[in-house]
Coordinates of C-alpha atoms in Angstrom, one line a residue:
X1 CA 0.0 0.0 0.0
X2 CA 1.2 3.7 -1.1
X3 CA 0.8 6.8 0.3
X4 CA -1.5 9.1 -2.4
X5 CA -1.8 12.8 -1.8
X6 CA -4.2 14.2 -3.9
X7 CA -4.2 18.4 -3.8
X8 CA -7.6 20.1 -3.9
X9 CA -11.3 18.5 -3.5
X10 CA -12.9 19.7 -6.4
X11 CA -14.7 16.7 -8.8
X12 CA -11.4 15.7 -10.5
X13 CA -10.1 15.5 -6.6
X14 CA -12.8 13.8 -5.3
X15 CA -12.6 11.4 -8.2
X16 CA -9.3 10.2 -8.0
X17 CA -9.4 9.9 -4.3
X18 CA -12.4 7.7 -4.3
X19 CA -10.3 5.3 -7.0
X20 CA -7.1 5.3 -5.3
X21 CA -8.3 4.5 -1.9
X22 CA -10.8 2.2 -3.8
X23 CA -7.1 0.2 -5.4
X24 CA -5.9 0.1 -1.3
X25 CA -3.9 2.7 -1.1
X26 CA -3.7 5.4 1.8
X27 CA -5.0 8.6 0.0
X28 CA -5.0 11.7 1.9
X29 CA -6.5 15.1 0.0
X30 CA -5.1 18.6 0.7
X31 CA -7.7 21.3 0.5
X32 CA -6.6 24.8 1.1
X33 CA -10.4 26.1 1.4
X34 CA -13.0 24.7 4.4
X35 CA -14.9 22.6 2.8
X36 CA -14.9 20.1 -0.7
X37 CA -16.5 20.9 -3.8
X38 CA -14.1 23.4 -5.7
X39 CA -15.6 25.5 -7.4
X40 CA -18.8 23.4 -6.3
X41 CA -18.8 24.7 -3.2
X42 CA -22.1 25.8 -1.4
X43 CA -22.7 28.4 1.0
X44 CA -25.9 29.6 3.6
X45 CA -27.0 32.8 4.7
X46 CA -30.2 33.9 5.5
X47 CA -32.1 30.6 5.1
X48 CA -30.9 30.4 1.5
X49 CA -28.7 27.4 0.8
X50 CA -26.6 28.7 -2.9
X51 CA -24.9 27.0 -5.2
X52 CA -21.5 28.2 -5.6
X53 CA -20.6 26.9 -9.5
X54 CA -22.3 24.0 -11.8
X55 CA -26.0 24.6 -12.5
X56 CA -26.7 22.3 -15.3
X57 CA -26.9 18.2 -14.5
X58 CA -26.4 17.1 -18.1
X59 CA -24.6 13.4 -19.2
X60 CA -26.2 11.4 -16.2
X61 CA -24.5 8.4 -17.4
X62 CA -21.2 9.7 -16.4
X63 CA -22.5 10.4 -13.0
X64 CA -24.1 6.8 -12.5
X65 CA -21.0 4.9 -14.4
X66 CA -19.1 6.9 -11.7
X67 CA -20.8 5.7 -8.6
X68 CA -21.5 2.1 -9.7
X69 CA -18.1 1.4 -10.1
X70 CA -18.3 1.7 -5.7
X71 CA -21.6 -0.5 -5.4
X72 CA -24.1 2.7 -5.7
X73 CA -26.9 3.1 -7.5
X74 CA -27.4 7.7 -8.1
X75 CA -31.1 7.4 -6.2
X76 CA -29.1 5.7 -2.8
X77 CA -26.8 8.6 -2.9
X78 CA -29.0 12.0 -4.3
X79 CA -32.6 12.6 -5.8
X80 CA -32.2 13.8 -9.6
X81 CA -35.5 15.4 -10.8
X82 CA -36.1 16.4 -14.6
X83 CA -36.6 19.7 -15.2
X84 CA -39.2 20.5 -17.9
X85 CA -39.2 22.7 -19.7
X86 CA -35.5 22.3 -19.6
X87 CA -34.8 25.8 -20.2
X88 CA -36.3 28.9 -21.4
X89 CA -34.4 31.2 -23.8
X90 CA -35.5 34.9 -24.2
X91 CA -34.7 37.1 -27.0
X92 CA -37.0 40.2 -26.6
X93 CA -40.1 41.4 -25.6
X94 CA -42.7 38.3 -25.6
X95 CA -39.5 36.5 -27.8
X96 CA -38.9 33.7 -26.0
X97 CA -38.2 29.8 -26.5
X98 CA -39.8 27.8 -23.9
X99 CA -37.7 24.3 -24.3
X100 CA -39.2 21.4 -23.3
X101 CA -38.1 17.9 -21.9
X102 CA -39.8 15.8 -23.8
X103 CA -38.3 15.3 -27.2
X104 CA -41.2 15.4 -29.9
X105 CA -42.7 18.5 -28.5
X106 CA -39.3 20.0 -29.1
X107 CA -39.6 18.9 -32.7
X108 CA -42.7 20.4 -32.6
X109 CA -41.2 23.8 -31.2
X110 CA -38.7 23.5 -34.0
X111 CA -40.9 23.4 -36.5
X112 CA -42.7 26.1 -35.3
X113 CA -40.2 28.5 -35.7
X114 CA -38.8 27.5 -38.8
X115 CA -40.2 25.3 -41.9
X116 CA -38.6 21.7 -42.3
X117 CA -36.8 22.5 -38.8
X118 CA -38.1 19.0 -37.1
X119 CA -36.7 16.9 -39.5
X120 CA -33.6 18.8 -39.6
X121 CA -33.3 18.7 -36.2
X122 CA -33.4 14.8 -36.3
X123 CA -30.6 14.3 -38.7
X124 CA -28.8 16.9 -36.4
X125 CA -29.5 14.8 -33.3
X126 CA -28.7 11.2 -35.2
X127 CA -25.4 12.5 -35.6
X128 CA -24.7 14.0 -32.0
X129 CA -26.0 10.8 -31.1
X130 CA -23.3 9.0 -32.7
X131 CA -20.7 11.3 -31.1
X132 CA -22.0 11.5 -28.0
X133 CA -21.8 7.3 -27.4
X134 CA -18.3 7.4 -29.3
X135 CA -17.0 10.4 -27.9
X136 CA -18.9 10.2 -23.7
X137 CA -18.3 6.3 -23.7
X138 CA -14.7 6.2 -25.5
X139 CA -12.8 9.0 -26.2
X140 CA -13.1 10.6 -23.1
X141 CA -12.4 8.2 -20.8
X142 CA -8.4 8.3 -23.1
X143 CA -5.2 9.9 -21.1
X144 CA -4.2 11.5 -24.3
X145 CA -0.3 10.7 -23.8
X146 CA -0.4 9.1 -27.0
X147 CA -2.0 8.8 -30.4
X148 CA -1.7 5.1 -30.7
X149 CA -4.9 5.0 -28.0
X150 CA -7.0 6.0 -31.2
X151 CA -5.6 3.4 -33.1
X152 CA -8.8 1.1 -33.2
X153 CA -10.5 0.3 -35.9
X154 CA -13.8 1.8 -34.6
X155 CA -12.6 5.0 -33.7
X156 CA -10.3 5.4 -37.1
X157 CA -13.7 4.7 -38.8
X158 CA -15.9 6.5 -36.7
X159 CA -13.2 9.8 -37.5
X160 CA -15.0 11.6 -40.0
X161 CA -18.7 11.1 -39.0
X162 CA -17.2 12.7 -35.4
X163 CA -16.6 16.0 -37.4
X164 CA -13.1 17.1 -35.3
X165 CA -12.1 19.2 -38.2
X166 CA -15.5 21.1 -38.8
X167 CA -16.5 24.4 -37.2
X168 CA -19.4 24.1 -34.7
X169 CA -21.0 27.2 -36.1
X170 CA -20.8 25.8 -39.5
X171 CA -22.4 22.6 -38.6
X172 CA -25.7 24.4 -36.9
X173 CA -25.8 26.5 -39.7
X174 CA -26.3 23.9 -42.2
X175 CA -29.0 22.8 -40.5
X176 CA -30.6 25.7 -38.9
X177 CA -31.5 29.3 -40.9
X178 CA -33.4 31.3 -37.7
X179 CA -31.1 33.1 -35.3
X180 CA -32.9 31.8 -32.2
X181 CA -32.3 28.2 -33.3
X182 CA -28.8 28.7 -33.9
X183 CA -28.7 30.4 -30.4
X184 CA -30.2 27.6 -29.1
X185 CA -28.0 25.1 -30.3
X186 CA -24.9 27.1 -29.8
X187 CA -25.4 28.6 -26.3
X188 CA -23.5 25.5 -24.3
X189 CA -20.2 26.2 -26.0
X190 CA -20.0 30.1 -25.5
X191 CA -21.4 29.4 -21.8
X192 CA -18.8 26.4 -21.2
X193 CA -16.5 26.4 -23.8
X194 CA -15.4 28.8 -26.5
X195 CA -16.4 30.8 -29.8
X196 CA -18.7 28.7 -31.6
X197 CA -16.7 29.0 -35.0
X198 CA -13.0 28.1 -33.8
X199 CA -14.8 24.7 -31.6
X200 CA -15.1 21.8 -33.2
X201 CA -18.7 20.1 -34.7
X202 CA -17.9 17.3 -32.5
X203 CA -18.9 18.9 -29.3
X204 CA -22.7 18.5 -31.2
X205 CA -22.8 16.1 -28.7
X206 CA -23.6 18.7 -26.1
X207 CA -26.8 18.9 -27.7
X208 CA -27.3 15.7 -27.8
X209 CA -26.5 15.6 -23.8
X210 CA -29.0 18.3 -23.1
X211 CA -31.5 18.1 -25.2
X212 CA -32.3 14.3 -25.8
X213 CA -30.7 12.9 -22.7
X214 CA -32.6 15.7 -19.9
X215 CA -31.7 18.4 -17.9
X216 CA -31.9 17.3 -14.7
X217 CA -31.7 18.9 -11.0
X218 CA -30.4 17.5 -7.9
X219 CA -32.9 18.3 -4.9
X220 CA -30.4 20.0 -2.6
X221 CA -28.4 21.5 -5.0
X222 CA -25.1 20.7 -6.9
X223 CA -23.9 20.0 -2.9
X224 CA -25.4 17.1 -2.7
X225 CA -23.7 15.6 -5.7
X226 CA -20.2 16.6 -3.8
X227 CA -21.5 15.3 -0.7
X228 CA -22.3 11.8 -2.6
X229 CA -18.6 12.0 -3.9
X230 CA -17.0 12.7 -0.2
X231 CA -18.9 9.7 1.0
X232 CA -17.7 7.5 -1.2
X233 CA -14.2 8.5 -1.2
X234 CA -14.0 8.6 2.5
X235 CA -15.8 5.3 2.7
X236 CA -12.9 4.0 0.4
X237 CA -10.7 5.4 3.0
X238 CA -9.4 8.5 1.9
X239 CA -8.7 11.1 4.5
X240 CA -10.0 14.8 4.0
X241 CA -7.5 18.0 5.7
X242 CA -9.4 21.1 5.0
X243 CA -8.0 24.4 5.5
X244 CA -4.5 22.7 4.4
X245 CA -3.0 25.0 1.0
X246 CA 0.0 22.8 -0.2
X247 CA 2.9 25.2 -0.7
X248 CA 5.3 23.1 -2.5
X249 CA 6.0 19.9 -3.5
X250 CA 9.3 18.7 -3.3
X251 CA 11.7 16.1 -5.6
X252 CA 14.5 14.4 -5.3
X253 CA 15.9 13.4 -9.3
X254 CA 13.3 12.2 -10.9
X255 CA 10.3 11.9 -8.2
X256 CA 8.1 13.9 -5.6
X257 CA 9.3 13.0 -2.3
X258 CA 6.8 15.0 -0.3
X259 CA 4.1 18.2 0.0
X260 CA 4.7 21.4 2.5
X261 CA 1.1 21.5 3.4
X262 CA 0.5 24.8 5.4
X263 CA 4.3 24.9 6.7
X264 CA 4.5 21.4 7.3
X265 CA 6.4 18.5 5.4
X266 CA 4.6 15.5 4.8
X267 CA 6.5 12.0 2.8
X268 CA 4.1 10.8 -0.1
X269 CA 4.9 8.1 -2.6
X270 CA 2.5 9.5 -5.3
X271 CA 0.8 12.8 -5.9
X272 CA -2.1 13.9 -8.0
X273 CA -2.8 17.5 -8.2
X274 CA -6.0 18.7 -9.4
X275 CA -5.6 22.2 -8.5
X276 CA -5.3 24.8 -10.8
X277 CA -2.4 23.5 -13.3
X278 CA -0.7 26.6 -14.3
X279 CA -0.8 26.9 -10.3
X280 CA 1.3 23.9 -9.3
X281 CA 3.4 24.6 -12.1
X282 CA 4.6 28.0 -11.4
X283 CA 4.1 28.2 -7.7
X284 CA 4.6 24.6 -6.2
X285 CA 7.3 23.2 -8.4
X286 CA 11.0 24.4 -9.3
X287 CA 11.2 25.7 -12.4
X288 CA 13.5 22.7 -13.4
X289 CA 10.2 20.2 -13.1
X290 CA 7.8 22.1 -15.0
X291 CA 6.0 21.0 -18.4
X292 CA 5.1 24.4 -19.3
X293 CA 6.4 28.0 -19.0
X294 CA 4.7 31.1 -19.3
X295 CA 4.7 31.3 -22.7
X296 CA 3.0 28.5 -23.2
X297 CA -0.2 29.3 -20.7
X298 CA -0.1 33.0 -22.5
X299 CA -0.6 31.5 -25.9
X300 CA -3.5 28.9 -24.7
X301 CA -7.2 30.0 -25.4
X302 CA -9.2 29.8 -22.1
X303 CA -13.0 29.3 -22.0
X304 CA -15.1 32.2 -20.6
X305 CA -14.1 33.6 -16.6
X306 CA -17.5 34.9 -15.4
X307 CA -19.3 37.7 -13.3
X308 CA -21.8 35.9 -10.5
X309 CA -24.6 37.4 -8.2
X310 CA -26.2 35.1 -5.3
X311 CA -29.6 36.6 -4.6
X312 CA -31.7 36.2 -1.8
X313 CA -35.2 37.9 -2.6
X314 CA -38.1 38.1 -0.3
X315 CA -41.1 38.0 -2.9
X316 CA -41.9 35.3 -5.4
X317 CA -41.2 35.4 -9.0
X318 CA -43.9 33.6 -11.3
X319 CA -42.5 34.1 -14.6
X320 CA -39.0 32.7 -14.1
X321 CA -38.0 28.8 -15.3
X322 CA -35.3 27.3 -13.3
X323 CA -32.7 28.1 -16.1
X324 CA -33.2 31.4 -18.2
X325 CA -30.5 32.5 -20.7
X326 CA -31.2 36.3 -21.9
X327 CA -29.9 36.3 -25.3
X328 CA -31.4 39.6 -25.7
X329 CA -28.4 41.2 -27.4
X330 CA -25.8 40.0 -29.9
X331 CA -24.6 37.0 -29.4
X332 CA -21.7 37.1 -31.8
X333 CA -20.8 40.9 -30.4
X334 CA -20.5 38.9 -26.7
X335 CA -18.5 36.3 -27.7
X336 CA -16.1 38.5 -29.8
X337 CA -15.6 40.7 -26.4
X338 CA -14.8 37.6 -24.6
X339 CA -12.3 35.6 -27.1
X340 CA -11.2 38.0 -29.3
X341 CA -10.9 41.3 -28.1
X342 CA -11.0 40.5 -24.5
X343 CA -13.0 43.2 -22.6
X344 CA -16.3 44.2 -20.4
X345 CA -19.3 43.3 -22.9
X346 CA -20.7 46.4 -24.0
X347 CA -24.3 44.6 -24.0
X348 CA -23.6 41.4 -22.3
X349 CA -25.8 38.2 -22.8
X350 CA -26.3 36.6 -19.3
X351 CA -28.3 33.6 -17.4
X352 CA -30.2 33.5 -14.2
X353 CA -30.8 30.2 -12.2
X354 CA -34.3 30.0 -9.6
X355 CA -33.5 26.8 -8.1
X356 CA -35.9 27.8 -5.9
X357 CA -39.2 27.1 -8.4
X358 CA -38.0 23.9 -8.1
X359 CA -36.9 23.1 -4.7
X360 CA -38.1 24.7 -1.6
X361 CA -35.6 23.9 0.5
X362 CA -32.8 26.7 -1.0
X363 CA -34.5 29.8 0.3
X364 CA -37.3 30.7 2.8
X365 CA -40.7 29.9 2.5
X366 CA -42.4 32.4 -0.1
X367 CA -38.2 33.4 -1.0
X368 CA -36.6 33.0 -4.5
X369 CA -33.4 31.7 -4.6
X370 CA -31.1 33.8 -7.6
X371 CA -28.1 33.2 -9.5
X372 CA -27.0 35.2 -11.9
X373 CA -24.1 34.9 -14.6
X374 CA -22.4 36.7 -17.3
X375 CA -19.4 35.2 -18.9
X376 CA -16.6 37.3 -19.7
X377 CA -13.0 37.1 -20.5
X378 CA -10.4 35.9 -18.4
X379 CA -8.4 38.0 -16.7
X380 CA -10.4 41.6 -16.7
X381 CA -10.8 44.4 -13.8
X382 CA -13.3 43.2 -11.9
X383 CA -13.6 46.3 -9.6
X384 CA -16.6 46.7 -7.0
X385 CA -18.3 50.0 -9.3
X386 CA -18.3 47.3 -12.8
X387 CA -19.9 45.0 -10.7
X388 CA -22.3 47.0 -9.6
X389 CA -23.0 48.5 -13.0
X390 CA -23.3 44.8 -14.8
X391 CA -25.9 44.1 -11.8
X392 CA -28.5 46.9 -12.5
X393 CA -28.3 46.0 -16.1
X394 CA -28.8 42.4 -15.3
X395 CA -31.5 43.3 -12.9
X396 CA -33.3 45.6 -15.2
X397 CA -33.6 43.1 -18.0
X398 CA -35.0 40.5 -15.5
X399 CA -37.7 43.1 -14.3
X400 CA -38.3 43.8 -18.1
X401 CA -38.8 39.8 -18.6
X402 CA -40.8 38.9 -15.8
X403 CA -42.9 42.2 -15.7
X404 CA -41.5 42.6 -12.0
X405 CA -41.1 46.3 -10.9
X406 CA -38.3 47.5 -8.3
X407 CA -36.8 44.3 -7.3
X408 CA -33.8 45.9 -5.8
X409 CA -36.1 46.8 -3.1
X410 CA -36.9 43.2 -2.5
X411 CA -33.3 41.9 -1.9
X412 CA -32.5 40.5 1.3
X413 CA -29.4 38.9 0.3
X414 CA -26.8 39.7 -2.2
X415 CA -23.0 38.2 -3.0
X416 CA -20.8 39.2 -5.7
X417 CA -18.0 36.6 -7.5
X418 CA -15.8 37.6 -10.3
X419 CA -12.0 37.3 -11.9
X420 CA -10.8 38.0 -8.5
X421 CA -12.2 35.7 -6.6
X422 CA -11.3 33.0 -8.7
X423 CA -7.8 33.9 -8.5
X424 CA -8.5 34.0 -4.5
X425 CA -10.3 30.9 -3.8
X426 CA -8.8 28.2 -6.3
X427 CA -5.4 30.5 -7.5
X428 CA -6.9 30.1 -11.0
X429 CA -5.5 31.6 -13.8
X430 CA -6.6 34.9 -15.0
X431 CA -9.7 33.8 -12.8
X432 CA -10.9 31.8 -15.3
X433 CA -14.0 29.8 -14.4
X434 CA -14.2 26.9 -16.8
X435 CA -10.8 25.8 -17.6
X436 CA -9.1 26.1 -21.4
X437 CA -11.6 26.1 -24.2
X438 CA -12.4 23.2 -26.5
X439 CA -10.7 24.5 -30.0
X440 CA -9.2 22.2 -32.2
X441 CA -6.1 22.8 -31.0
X442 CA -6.7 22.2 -27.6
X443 CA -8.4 18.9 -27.4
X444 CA -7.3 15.4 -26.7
X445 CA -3.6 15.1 -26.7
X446 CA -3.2 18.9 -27.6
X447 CA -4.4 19.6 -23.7
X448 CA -2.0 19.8 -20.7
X449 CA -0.3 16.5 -20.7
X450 CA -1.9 14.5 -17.5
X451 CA 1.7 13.1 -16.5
X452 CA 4.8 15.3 -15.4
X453 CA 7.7 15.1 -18.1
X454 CA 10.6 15.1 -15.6
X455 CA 8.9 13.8 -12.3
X456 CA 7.4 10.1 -12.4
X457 CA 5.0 10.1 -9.9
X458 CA 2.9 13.3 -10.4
X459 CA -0.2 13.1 -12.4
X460 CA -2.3 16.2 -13.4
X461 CA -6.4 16.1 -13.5
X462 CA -9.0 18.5 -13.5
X463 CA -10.5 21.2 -15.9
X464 CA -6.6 22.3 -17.4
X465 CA -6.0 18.5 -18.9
X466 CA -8.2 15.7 -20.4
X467 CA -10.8 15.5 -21.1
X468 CA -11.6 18.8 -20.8
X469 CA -14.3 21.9 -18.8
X470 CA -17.5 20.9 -17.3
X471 CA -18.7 19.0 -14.2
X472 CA -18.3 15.1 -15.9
X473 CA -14.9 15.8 -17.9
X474 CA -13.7 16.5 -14.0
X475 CA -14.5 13.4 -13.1
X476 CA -13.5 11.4 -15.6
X477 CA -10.0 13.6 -15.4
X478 CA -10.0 12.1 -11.6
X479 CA -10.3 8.6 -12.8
X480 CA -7.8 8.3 -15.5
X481 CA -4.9 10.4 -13.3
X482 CA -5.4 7.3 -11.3
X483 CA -5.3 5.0 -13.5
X484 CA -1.9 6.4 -14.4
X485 CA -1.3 6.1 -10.8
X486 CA -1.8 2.4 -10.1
X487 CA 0.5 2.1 -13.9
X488 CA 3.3 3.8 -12.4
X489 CA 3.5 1.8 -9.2
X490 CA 2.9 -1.5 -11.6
X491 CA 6.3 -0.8 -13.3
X492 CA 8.1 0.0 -9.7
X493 CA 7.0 -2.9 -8.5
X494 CA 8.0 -4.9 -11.8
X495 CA 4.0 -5.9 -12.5
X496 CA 2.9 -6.0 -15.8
X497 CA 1.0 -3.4 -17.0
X498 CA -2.1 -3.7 -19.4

């Protein structure tokens, strides 16, 4: 039996703790904040219980392929409830798509809006099918250290129909003429990716994920998911220090010999980090160890940091789904301030979440429970006066929507989150919120390599590496860094290794 340390207790964390204790080793997971979750994290105040991060509960079969692998099924562990409609879109005055769960009234709704949509929209989904079970039940689940883990048959002839060298944009386009369509299909990327032209047709498969496969809720909140995760990890045996930021980790030739965890020096035989990559890089490792320089993380395109409100209100709102995306303004103007001349939006799409229509146990009785998001550029000002600023304009267009008149005066709780807390909470870089963006040139073995070059036992996961952003990428991320894990101490210990 080894001693693991495992740095940060976010999902890719939590992940490969619950493997590596699962494989009988000691695991032990360093977490510089109070409590696990990463960017999951939840908070209270004022009899609301808010969601720190993740929102959406898309690709379910990740979740239960995850916890079955430790005896559970997801309904001994959390409560998952279908949201429908799955989302509401709004584009103007009385301009709104109403999207529901149930697949042939979407068709339905397609068709409505545009002539020969339906059908379109099947030939659309038959492919993002095909992705989706190639791509969700395959590729993801691949380290990326080499191409020769393509090299089967399936995959080489499954390469084209997976569309990695079309242009996401392209691909709805072909299919789609009306601007709220498109909008429709291509809102997941810009939320939790990148700029819908430079990201591959592949990630069609989101669609496929959200639309045909459910958006789901778990009753509690995003914190019972990371409770579910804790339990099992600790129930592997894994032992949680909170309120413990690793400072360095230390080598000797050609391994790490041991983590200074809050001033103290602690042996390990293995480490995974999951915190923020360009983190561990530049802050706990010697320059001598690292796989990247600045240059490199300067050069990388980074999906969207964001702007968040957590709103407490003390009046009910009865035209508000539990996901709204106000795509109101341009959405091409938005996502050129955010990749490509990096800046404030100068009319900023945005999305508001009211867990609270659906579950009454986030806010008071007769309370909504608000979370509002804009995403922006990595690595902007986000002084207290633009904050403020992006809030009224957010809160104005809400009022607009709902027909709700001076809701300001309604508040009774109210938190700000931007660039800088990122950077404070999970030393991310530039703040970003969702990790690097899915481009062609940053996917598969083009990402952050998951092993260290020069130090054998230190493995990578999390949203900076394979597979990639997004609540079930982390995860997965977890799983294969320790896989690599049990692989390394295989060939020390002169094992075979399959």
């Amino acid at each position: 039996m080894a001693n693991v340390s495992v740095i940060g207790s976010g999902f890719a964390g939590l992940s490969a703790a619950a493997c590596l204790a699962a494989q009988g080793h000691c695991v032990n997971v360093y977490e510089k904040n109070a409590t696990p979750g990463g960017r999951a994290r939840t908070f209270s105040s004022n009899g609301y219980l808010f969601d720190m991060g993740p929102s959406w509960y898309w690709m379910p079969g990740v979740f239960e392929r995850f916890f079955n692998e430790f005896g559970y099924q997801v309904p001994e562990l959390y409560q998952l409830q279908l949201l429908d409609p799955a989302f509401e879109m709004v584009f103007g005055d009385e301009d709104k798509l109403t999207v529901p769960a149930e697949y042939s009234e979407l068709r339905a709704l397609f068709e409505s809006v545009e002539k020969g949509a339906a059908s379109r929209l099947d030939r659309f989904m038959k492919e993002a099918a095909f992705k989706y079970e190639l791509g969700i039940e395959r590729l993801v689940y691949k380290p990326g250290l080499s191409v020769f883990e393509f090299a089967d048959t399936s995959l080489i002839k499954g390469l084209f129909r997976l569309q990695v060298f079309s242009s996401f944009s392209r691909h709805v386009n072909a299919h789609f003429t009306d601007p709220r369509l498109r909008a429709l299909m291509e809102f997941p990327v810009l939320f939790l990716g990148a700029s819908p032209s430079q990201t591959p047709a592949l990630y069609s498969l989101m669609n496929y994920a959200g639309l045909k496969l459910g958006t789901w809720y778990p009753k509690g909140g995003f914190g019972k998911l990371v409770e579910a995760m804790t339990r099992v990890a600790s129930e592997q045996g894994a032992n949680f220090h909170f309120n413990s930021p690793v400072q360095e980790i230390t080598a000797s030739g050609s391994l790490a010999s041991g983590l200074v965890v809050d001033g103290r020096k602690i042996s390990t035989d293995a480490v995974v980090a999951t915190a923020d990559y360009h983190h561990v890089e530049s802050s706990l490792l010697p320059g001598e160890y690292r796989n990247y320089g600045s240059q490199y993380w300067q050069k990388k395109t980074f999906a969207p940091s964001c702007l968040v409100f957590y709103v407490g209100l003390n009046k009910k709102i009865d035209r508000l789904r539990h996901h709204t995306l106000f795509f109101d303004e341009d959405l091409a103007e938005h996502t050129r301030q955010i990749y490509h001349e990096p800046g404030w939006p100068a009319k900023p799409l945005f999305y508001v979440c009211c867990p609270s229509r659906t579950d009454a146990s986030v806010a008071p009785e007769g309370h909504e429970n608000l979370f509002f998001l804009i995403p922006i550029a990595p690595g902007l000002d986000d002084n207290q006066e633009t904050r403020e600023e992006y809030f009224r304009v957010m809160l104005h267009r809400l009022e607009k929507h709902t027909g709700e008149k001076d809701l300001a005066s309604h508040i009774d709780f109210r938190r700000g989150y931007c660039v800088s807390d990122f950077i404070q909470d999970y030393n991310a870089y530039k703040g970003n919120a969702y990790g690097l963006a899915n481009t062609l040139r940053q996917t598969a073995m083009m990402k952050p390599k998951i092993t260290n070059r020069r130090i054998r036992n230190l493995f990578y996961a999390g949203q900076l590496t394979v597979p990639g952003p997004g609540v079930p990428p982390s995860i997965i991320s977890g799983k294969l860094a320790a896989e690599q894990i049990q692989k390394y101490f295989k060939r020390v210990n002169n094992e075979v290794v399959i």
